[in-house]
CSV table of C-alpha atoms and ligand atoms in Angstrom, one decimal:
chain,number,residue,atom,x,y,z
A,26,MET,CA,-16.2,23.9,-10.0
A,27,SER,CA,-13.9,21.5,-7.8
A,28,THR,CA,-12.9,18.0,-8.9
A,29,LEU,CA,-12.4,15.2,-6.7
A,30,ASN,CA,-8.8,14.1,-6.9
A,31,PHE,CA,-8.4,9.8,-6.5
A,32,ASP,CA,-7.1,6.9,-8.6
A,33,ARG,CA,-9.0,4.7,-11.1
A,34,HIS,CA,-7.8,1.2,-9.9
A,35,ARG,CA,-11.2,0.0,-11.6
A,36,ARG,CA,-9.3,1.0,-15.0
A,37,LEU,CA,-7.7,-2.1,-15.1
A,38,ARG,CA,-10.1,-4.3,-13.8
A,39,ARG,CA,-12.5,-3.1,-16.7
A,40,THR,CA,-12.3,-6.3,-19.1
A,41,PRO,CA,-11.7,-10.0,-18.5
A,42,THR,CA,-8.6,-9.8,-21.1
A,43,LEU,CA,-7.1,-6.5,-18.7
A,44,ARG,CA,-7.4,-8.7,-16.0
A,45,ARG,CA,-5.5,-11.2,-17.3
A,46,MET,CA,-3.4,-9.5,-18.5
A,47,ILE,CA,-2.2,-7.8,-15.0
A,48,ARG,CA,-3.0,-11.1,-13.2
A,49,GLU,CA,0.2,-11.4,-11.2
A,50,THR,CA,0.1,-14.9,-9.8
A,51,GLN,CA,-0.6,-18.2,-11.8
A,52,VAL,CA,-1.6,-21.3,-10.2
A,53,THR,CA,-0.7,-24.4,-13.2
A,54,VAL,CA,-0.8,-27.6,-13.0
A,55,ASP,CA,3.2,-27.8,-12.7
A,56,ASP,CA,2.9,-26.7,-9.0
A,57,PHE,CA,0.9,-29.3,-8.2
A,58,ILE,CA,1.7,-32.6,-5.7
A,59,TYR,CA,-0.9,-35.2,-5.3
A,60,PRO,CA,-0.6,-37.2,-1.6
A,61,VAL,CA,-1.9,-40.9,-2.4
A,62,PHE,CA,-2.5,-43.5,0.6
A,63,ALA,CA,-1.4,-47.2,-0.1
A,64,VAL,CA,-3.0,-50.3,1.6
A,65,GLU,CA,-2.1,-54.1,1.5
A,66,GLY,CA,-4.6,-56.3,-0.4
A,67,GLU,CA,-5.9,-56.3,-3.9
A,68,GLY,CA,-9.1,-54.0,-5.5
A,69,VAL,CA,-9.3,-52.3,-2.5
A,70,ARG,CA,-10.8,-48.4,-3.2
A,71,ASN,CA,-11.6,-47.0,0.4
A,72,GLU,CA,-13.0,-43.6,0.4
A,73,ILE,CA,-12.4,-41.9,3.1
A,74,SER,CA,-15.6,-40.3,5.5
A,75,SER,CA,-14.4,-36.7,6.7
A,76,MET,CA,-12.5,-36.6,3.0
A,77,PRO,CA,-14.8,-37.3,0.5
A,78,GLY,CA,-12.4,-38.1,-3.1
A,79,VAL,CA,-9.6,-39.2,-1.4
A,80,PHE,CA,-9.1,-43.5,-1.0
A,81,GLN,CA,-7.1,-45.7,0.3
A,82,PHE,CA,-5.8,-47.9,-2.5
A,83,SER,CA,-4.2,-51.5,-2.5
A,84,LEU,CA,-1.0,-51.3,-5.5
A,85,ASP,CA,-3.3,-52.4,-8.5
A,86,THR,CA,-6.0,-49.8,-8.3
A,87,LEU,CA,-3.3,-47.5,-7.0
A,88,VAL,CA,-1.9,-47.9,-10.7
A,89,LYS,CA,-4.9,-46.7,-11.8
A,90,GLU,CA,-5.1,-43.6,-9.9
A,91,MET,CA,-1.8,-43.2,-11.5
A,92,GLU,CA,-2.7,-43.5,-14.9
A,93,GLU,CA,-5.0,-40.6,-14.2
A,94,VAL,CA,-2.9,-38.6,-12.5
A,95,VAL,CA,-0.7,-38.9,-15.1
A,96,SER,CA,-2.7,-38.2,-17.7
A,97,LEU,CA,-3.8,-34.9,-15.9
A,98,GLY,CA,-0.1,-33.7,-16.5
A,99,ILE,CA,0.5,-33.4,-12.6
A,100,PRO,CA,4.1,-34.2,-12.0
A,101,SER,CA,4.4,-35.7,-9.0
A,102,VAL,CA,2.7,-37.2,-5.9
A,103,MET,CA,3.4,-37.8,-2.3
A,104,VAL,CA,3.3,-41.9,-1.0
A,105,PHE,CA,2.0,-42.7,2.4
A,106,GLY,CA,2.0,-46.2,3.5
A,107,ILE,CA,-0.5,-47.9,6.0
A,108,PRO,CA,0.9,-51.1,6.9
A,109,SER,CA,-1.2,-54.3,8.2
A,110,GLU,CA,0.6,-54.7,11.1
A,111,LYS,CA,2.3,-51.8,13.7
A,112,ASP,CA,4.8,-52.6,16.4
A,113,ALA,CA,6.4,-50.2,18.9
A,114,VAL,CA,9.7,-49.2,16.4
A,115,GLY,CA,7.8,-48.8,13.3
A,116,SER,CA,9.6,-52.1,11.6
A,117,GLY,CA,7.0,-51.6,8.5
A,118,ALA,CA,8.4,-48.0,7.9
A,119,TYR,CA,12.1,-49.1,7.2
A,120,HIS,CA,11.1,-52.6,5.6
A,121,THR,CA,12.7,-54.0,2.3
A,122,HIS,CA,9.2,-55.1,1.5
A,123,GLY,CA,7.1,-52.6,3.0
A,124,ILE,CA,4.0,-50.9,2.0
A,125,VAL,CA,5.2,-47.8,0.8
A,126,GLN,CA,8.5,-49.7,-1.2
A,127,LYS,CA,6.2,-51.5,-2.5
A,128,ALA,CA,4.2,-48.7,-3.4
A,129,ILE,CA,7.3,-47.0,-4.6
A,130,ARG,CA,8.1,-49.6,-6.5
A,131,VAL,CA,5.0,-50.3,-8.5
A,132,ILE,CA,4.7,-46.5,-9.4
A,133,LYS,CA,8.0,-46.1,-11.0
A,134,GLU,CA,7.6,-49.7,-12.8
A,135,ASN,CA,4.9,-47.9,-14.5
A,136,PHE,CA,5.4,-44.5,-14.4
A,137,PRO,CA,9.4,-43.9,-14.4
A,138,GLU,CA,9.0,-40.1,-15.6
A,139,LEU,CA,6.7,-39.6,-12.7
A,140,VAL,CA,8.4,-37.9,-9.6
A,141,VAL,CA,7.2,-39.7,-6.3
A,142,ILE,CA,8.1,-38.2,-3.2
A,143,ALA,CA,7.9,-40.3,0.1
A,144,ASP,CA,7.0,-39.3,2.8
A,145,THR,CA,9.5,-40.1,5.9
A,146,CYS,CA,7.6,-40.9,8.9
A,147,LEU,CA,7.1,-43.6,11.7
A,148,CYS,CA,3.3,-42.6,13.1
A,149,GLU,CA,1.8,-44.7,10.3
A,150,TYR,CA,3.9,-47.8,11.4
A,151,THR,CA,3.9,-47.6,15.1
A,152,ASP,CA,1.1,-48.9,17.3
A,153,HIS,CA,1.7,-46.3,19.7
A,154,GLY,CA,1.1,-43.1,16.7
A,155,HIS,CA,4.0,-41.5,17.4
A,156,CYS,CA,6.5,-40.1,15.1
A,157,GLY,CA,9.4,-41.5,17.1
A,158,VAL,CA,10.2,-44.3,19.0
A,159,ILE,CA,9.3,-43.9,22.8
A,160,GLN,CA,9.9,-44.5,26.5
A,161,GLY,CA,7.5,-44.1,28.7
A,162,ASP,CA,5.3,-41.2,27.7
A,163,GLN,CA,8.4,-39.8,26.1
A,164,VAL,CA,8.8,-39.4,22.5
A,165,LEU,CA,13.0,-40.0,22.1
A,166,ASN,CA,14.8,-38.0,19.4
A,167,ASP,CA,18.6,-39.1,19.0
A,168,GLU,CA,16.9,-43.1,19.1
A,169,SER,CA,14.5,-42.1,16.5
A,170,LEU,CA,16.7,-40.6,14.4
A,171,SER,CA,18.5,-43.7,13.0
A,172,LEU,CA,15.4,-45.5,12.5
A,173,LEU,CA,14.3,-42.7,10.2
A,174,ALA,CA,17.5,-42.6,8.4
A,175,LYS,CA,17.0,-46.3,7.7
A,176,THR,CA,13.6,-45.4,6.4
A,177,ALA,CA,14.6,-42.8,3.9
A,178,VAL,CA,17.2,-45.1,2.3
A,179,SER,CA,14.9,-47.9,1.9
A,180,GLN,CA,12.6,-45.6,0.0
A,181,ALA,CA,15.4,-44.3,-1.9
A,182,GLU,CA,16.3,-48.2,-2.7
A,183,ALA,CA,12.7,-48.9,-3.8
A,184,GLY,CA,13.0,-45.8,-6.5
A,185,ALA,CA,11.7,-42.7,-4.5
A,186,ASP,CA,13.2,-39.6,-6.4
A,187,ILE,CA,12.4,-37.2,-3.4
A,188,ILE,CA,12.5,-37.9,0.1
A,189,ALA,CA,10.4,-36.1,2.4
A,190,PRO,CA,11.3,-36.3,6.4
A,191,SER,CA,7.7,-35.3,8.4
A,192,ASN,CA,8.7,-36.6,11.9
A,193,MET,CA,9.9,-33.1,13.5
A,194,MET,CA,12.6,-35.0,15.0
A,195,ASP,CA,15.6,-32.5,15.7
A,196,GLY,CA,18.7,-33.4,13.3
A,197,PHE,CA,16.5,-35.6,10.7
A,198,VAL,CA,17.8,-33.7,8.1
A,199,ALA,CA,21.5,-34.4,8.7
A,200,ALA,CA,20.7,-37.6,9.7
A,201,ILE,CA,19.1,-38.6,7.0
A,202,ARG,CA,21.5,-37.3,4.1
A,203,LYS,CA,24.0,-38.5,6.3
A,204,GLU,CA,23.2,-42.0,5.5
A,205,LEU,CA,21.7,-41.2,1.9
A,206,ASP,CA,25.0,-40.0,0.7
A,207,GLU,CA,26.9,-43.1,2.9
A,208,ALA,CA,24.5,-45.3,0.6
A,209,GLY,CA,25.3,-44.0,-2.6
A,210,PHE,CA,22.2,-41.6,-3.1
A,211,GLU,CA,24.0,-38.6,-2.9
A,212,GLU,CA,21.6,-37.6,-5.7
A,213,ILE,CA,18.6,-38.0,-3.9
A,214,PRO,CA,17.1,-34.5,-2.8
A,215,ILE,CA,15.4,-34.3,0.9
A,216,MET,CA,12.1,-32.0,0.9
A,217,SER,CA,12.2,-31.2,4.6
A,218,TYR,CA,8.8,-30.4,6.9
A,219,ALA,CA,10.9,-27.8,8.0
A,220,VAL,CA,8.0,-25.6,9.6
A,221,LYS,CA,5.4,-27.9,10.6
A,222,TYR,CA,2.9,-26.8,13.5
A,223,SER,CA,0.8,-28.8,15.9
A,224,SER,CA,-2.0,-28.4,13.9
A,225,ALA,CA,-5.8,-29.6,14.7
A,226,PHE,CA,-6.0,-29.0,10.8
A,227,TYR,CA,-4.4,-32.8,10.4
A,228,GLY,CA,-7.6,-34.5,11.9
A,229,PRO,CA,-9.0,-36.1,8.7
A,230,PHE,CA,-5.2,-37.4,7.6
A,231,ARG,CA,-4.9,-39.5,10.5
A,232,ASP,CA,-8.2,-41.4,9.8
A,233,ALA,CA,-6.8,-41.8,6.4
A,234,ALA,CA,-3.5,-43.0,7.7
A,235,ASP,CA,-4.4,-44.9,10.7
A,236,SER,CA,-1.8,-42.5,12.4
A,237,ALA,CA,-3.4,-40.9,15.3
A,238,PRO,CA,-1.3,-41.1,18.6
A,239,GLN,CA,-2.7,-43.6,21.2
A,240,PHE,CA,-1.5,-41.3,24.0
A,241,GLY,CA,-0.7,-37.8,24.3
A,242,ASP,CA,-0.4,-35.3,21.6
A,243,ARG,CA,2.6,-34.2,19.4
A,244,LYS,CA,3.4,-30.9,20.8
A,245,SER,CA,6.7,-31.7,22.4
A,246,TYR,CA,7.8,-32.3,18.5
A,247,GLN,CA,5.6,-30.0,16.7
A,248,MET,CA,5.3,-26.1,16.6
A,249,ASP,CA,2.8,-24.2,18.8
A,250,PRO,CA,0.4,-22.7,16.5
A,251,ALA,CA,1.4,-19.2,17.9
A,252,ASN,CA,5.0,-18.9,17.2
A,253,ARG,CA,6.5,-17.0,14.1
A,254,ARG,CA,10.2,-15.8,14.7
A,255,GLU,CA,10.8,-20.1,15.7
A,256,ALA,CA,10.0,-20.9,12.6
A,257,PHE,CA,12.8,-19.4,11.3
A,258,ARG,CA,15.0,-21.0,13.5
A,259,GLU,CA,13.5,-24.2,12.3
A,260,ALA,CA,14.3,-23.4,9.0
A,261,GLU,CA,17.3,-22.5,9.4
A,262,SER,CA,18.8,-25.6,11.1
A,263,ASP,CA,17.4,-27.6,8.1
A,264,VAL,CA,19.2,-25.5,5.5
A,265,GLN,CA,21.9,-26.2,7.1
A,266,GLU,CA,21.9,-29.5,7.5
A,267,GLY,CA,21.4,-29.4,3.7
A,268,ALA,CA,17.5,-29.9,3.2
A,269,ASP,CA,17.1,-29.0,-0.7
A,270,PHE,CA,13.3,-27.8,-0.4
A,271,LEU,CA,12.0,-26.8,2.4
A,272,MET,CA,8.0,-26.6,3.7
A,273,VAL,CA,5.9,-25.1,5.6
A,274,LYS,CA,2.5,-27.2,7.1
A,275,PRO,CA,-0.5,-26.8,7.0
A,276,GLY,CA,-1.1,-23.9,4.4
A,277,LEU,CA,-4.3,-21.5,5.0
A,278,SER,CA,-3.5,-20.6,8.5
A,279,TYR,CA,-0.1,-19.8,8.4
A,280,LEU,CA,0.4,-18.0,4.9
A,281,ASP,CA,2.6,-15.4,6.6
A,282,ILE,CA,4.9,-17.8,8.1
A,283,LEU,CA,4.9,-19.2,4.1
A,284,ARG,CA,5.6,-15.3,3.2
A,285,ASP,CA,8.1,-14.7,5.7
A,286,ILE,CA,10.1,-18.3,4.8
A,287,SER,CA,9.9,-16.9,1.0
A,288,ASN,CA,11.7,-13.7,1.6
A,289,LEU,CA,14.2,-15.4,3.6
A,290,TYR,CA,15.6,-18.3,1.8
A,291,ASP,CA,16.4,-19.5,-1.9
A,292,LEU,CA,15.1,-22.5,-1.8
A,293,PRO,CA,12.6,-23.8,-3.5
A,294,LEU,CA,9.2,-23.7,-1.2
A,295,VAL,CA,6.5,-25.9,-0.8
A,296,THR,CA,3.3,-25.4,1.1
A,297,TYR,CA,0.8,-28.8,2.5
A,298,ASN,CA,-2.4,-27.5,1.9
A,299,VAL,CA,-3.6,-30.2,4.7
A,300,SER,CA,-6.5,-32.8,5.3
A,301,GLY,CA,-8.7,-30.7,7.7
A,302,GLU,CA,-8.4,-27.8,4.9
A,303,TYR,CA,-9.6,-30.0,2.5
A,304,ALA,CA,-12.4,-31.1,4.1
A,305,MET,CA,-13.7,-28.0,5.6
A,306,VAL,CA,-14.2,-27.2,1.6
A,307,LYS,CA,-15.8,-30.3,0.7
A,308,ALA,CA,-18.5,-30.5,3.5
A,309,ALA,CA,-19.3,-26.6,2.8
A,310,ALA,CA,-19.2,-27.7,-0.6
A,311,GLN,CA,-21.6,-30.6,-0.6
A,312,ASN,CA,-23.6,-28.1,1.3
A,313,GLY,CA,-24.5,-25.9,-1.5
A,314,TRP,CA,-22.6,-23.1,1.0
A,315,ILE,CA,-19.4,-22.4,-1.5
A,316,ASP,CA,-18.6,-22.4,-4.9
A,317,GLU,CA,-16.2,-25.2,-5.1
A,318,LYS,CA,-13.9,-24.4,-7.9
A,319,GLN,CA,-13.7,-21.0,-7.1
A,320,THR,CA,-13.0,-21.4,-3.5
A,321,VAL,CA,-10.1,-24.1,-4.1
A,322,LEU,CA,-8.6,-21.9,-7.0
A,323,GLU,CA,-8.7,-18.8,-4.9
A,324,ILE,CA,-7.2,-20.8,-1.8
A,325,LEU,CA,-4.3,-22.2,-4.7
A,326,THR,CA,-3.9,-18.9,-5.8
A,327,SER,CA,-3.0,-17.5,-2.1
A,328,PHE,CA,-0.7,-20.1,-1.7
A,329,LYS,CA,1.2,-18.7,-4.6
A,330,ARG,CA,0.8,-15.4,-4.0
A,331,ALA,CA,2.3,-16.2,-0.2
A,332,GLY,CA,5.3,-17.3,-2.0
A,333,ALA,CA,4.2,-21.0,-2.2
A,334,ASP,CA,6.6,-22.7,-5.2
A,335,LEU,CA,4.9,-26.0,-5.1
A,336,ILE,CA,1.6,-27.1,-3.3
A,337,LEU,CA,0.8,-30.4,-2.0
A,338,THR,CA,-3.0,-31.1,-1.9
A,339,TYR,CA,-5.6,-33.3,-2.0
A,340,HIS,CA,-7.5,-30.9,-4.9
A,341,ALA,CA,-5.0,-31.7,-7.3
A,342,LYS,CA,-6.5,-33.7,-9.7
A,343,GLU,CA,-9.7,-31.5,-9.7
A,344,ALA,CA,-7.8,-28.2,-10.1
A,345,ALA,CA,-5.6,-29.8,-12.9
A,346,ARG,CA,-9.6,-30.3,-14.9
A,347,TRP,CA,-10.6,-26.9,-13.9
A,348,LEU,CA,-7.5,-25.5,-15.1
A,349,LYS,CA,-7.1,-27.5,-18.1
A,350,GLU,CA,-11.1,-25.9,-18.7
A,351,GLY,CA,-9.4,-22.7,-18.6
A,352,TYR,CA,-10.1,-20.5,-15.2
A,353,LYS,CA,-9.5,-17.0,-16.4
A,354,SER,CA,-12.4,-14.2,-15.1
B,421,PBG,C1,2.9,-37.8,9.4
B,421,PBG,C2,2.0,-36.8,8.6
B,421,PBG,C3,1.3,-36.1,9.2
B,421,PBG,C4,0.6,-35.3,8.0
B,421,PBG,C5,1.7,-35.2,7.0
B,421,PBG,N1,2.8,-36.2,7.2
B,421,PBG,C6,0.2,-36.3,10.1
B,421,PBG,C7,0.6,-35.7,11.7
B,421,PBG,O1,1.9,-35.1,11.7
B,421,PBG,O2,0.1,-35.9,12.5
B,421,PBG,C8,-0.6,-34.8,7.9
B,421,PBG,C9,-1.1,-34.2,6.2
B,421,PBG,C10,-2.7,-33.8,6.3
B,421,PBG,O3,-3.3,-33.7,7.4
B,421,PBG,O4,-3.2,-33.7,5.3
B,421,PBG,N2,3.6,-37.1,10.5
């Protein structure tokens, strides 16, 4: 009698304990960075319609939210500010008493151990909604750098533990590093949004941060989604300029890029599980079309498997709860 010759892969999948033992990738709460949006006012808790479960908070409600974040064991938050007034040069971004500076201060006062990351960009603060200053319909590179560096220093002065520039101007890491060092913040790391694509997945964020460009788009500074090798050039220049972390953004459609960058560089690697990715999962879950918990944990696992060390995600609080309950199948 002839026998078939083949491998029995199912042997190692037989029981939950065996599966647990050979699992290659673990997601833990230590991997999460939770993005939060701060607005002026009191008692504000505005839910973003395209991002169920995500809110704009005034400083008082933000502190309550941070209590929950800390109690869930989430180590870090990324703070975005939405100013009540905008202008052409984004003055609110680098004002000592700007909304993001106030938010950082109040979080650090109440939760000194929480790692507070400041998103460094002008788009929430400019009336035209672009990430730098403009002349006509052009977004000016070098003229924007000094304002971004000023923004970073004001955020560090407010107590930010990490500066995360997301503006995609060329030379932003070099410019920010120099000004931080000159201001005595040589110990403050830069988490560079090194590889940031011009993506339709940012749509809901622009509702949350009120930062949609009022004309044109971001294609002259953010990357073309079709390009892979360009990501290596972007990452390389940020490494040369002194970045301490690299980021690939968005996450889900760019897992190949995440894997490439992880193979090429030794810096801690972050991915941003962006607003549109969150909105899609929420919408499908609310319709009963997918199992939200299993879907979210699978997505988060895929980021880790692709090489991410840290994940910026709006799912952080829920995922932290699910991980506590024990996600082992
Ligand atoms: C600011 C910024 C954006 C996001 C993070 N920082 C929007 C953009 O570049 O238009 C997007 C985050 C998300 O979609 O969750 N430049």
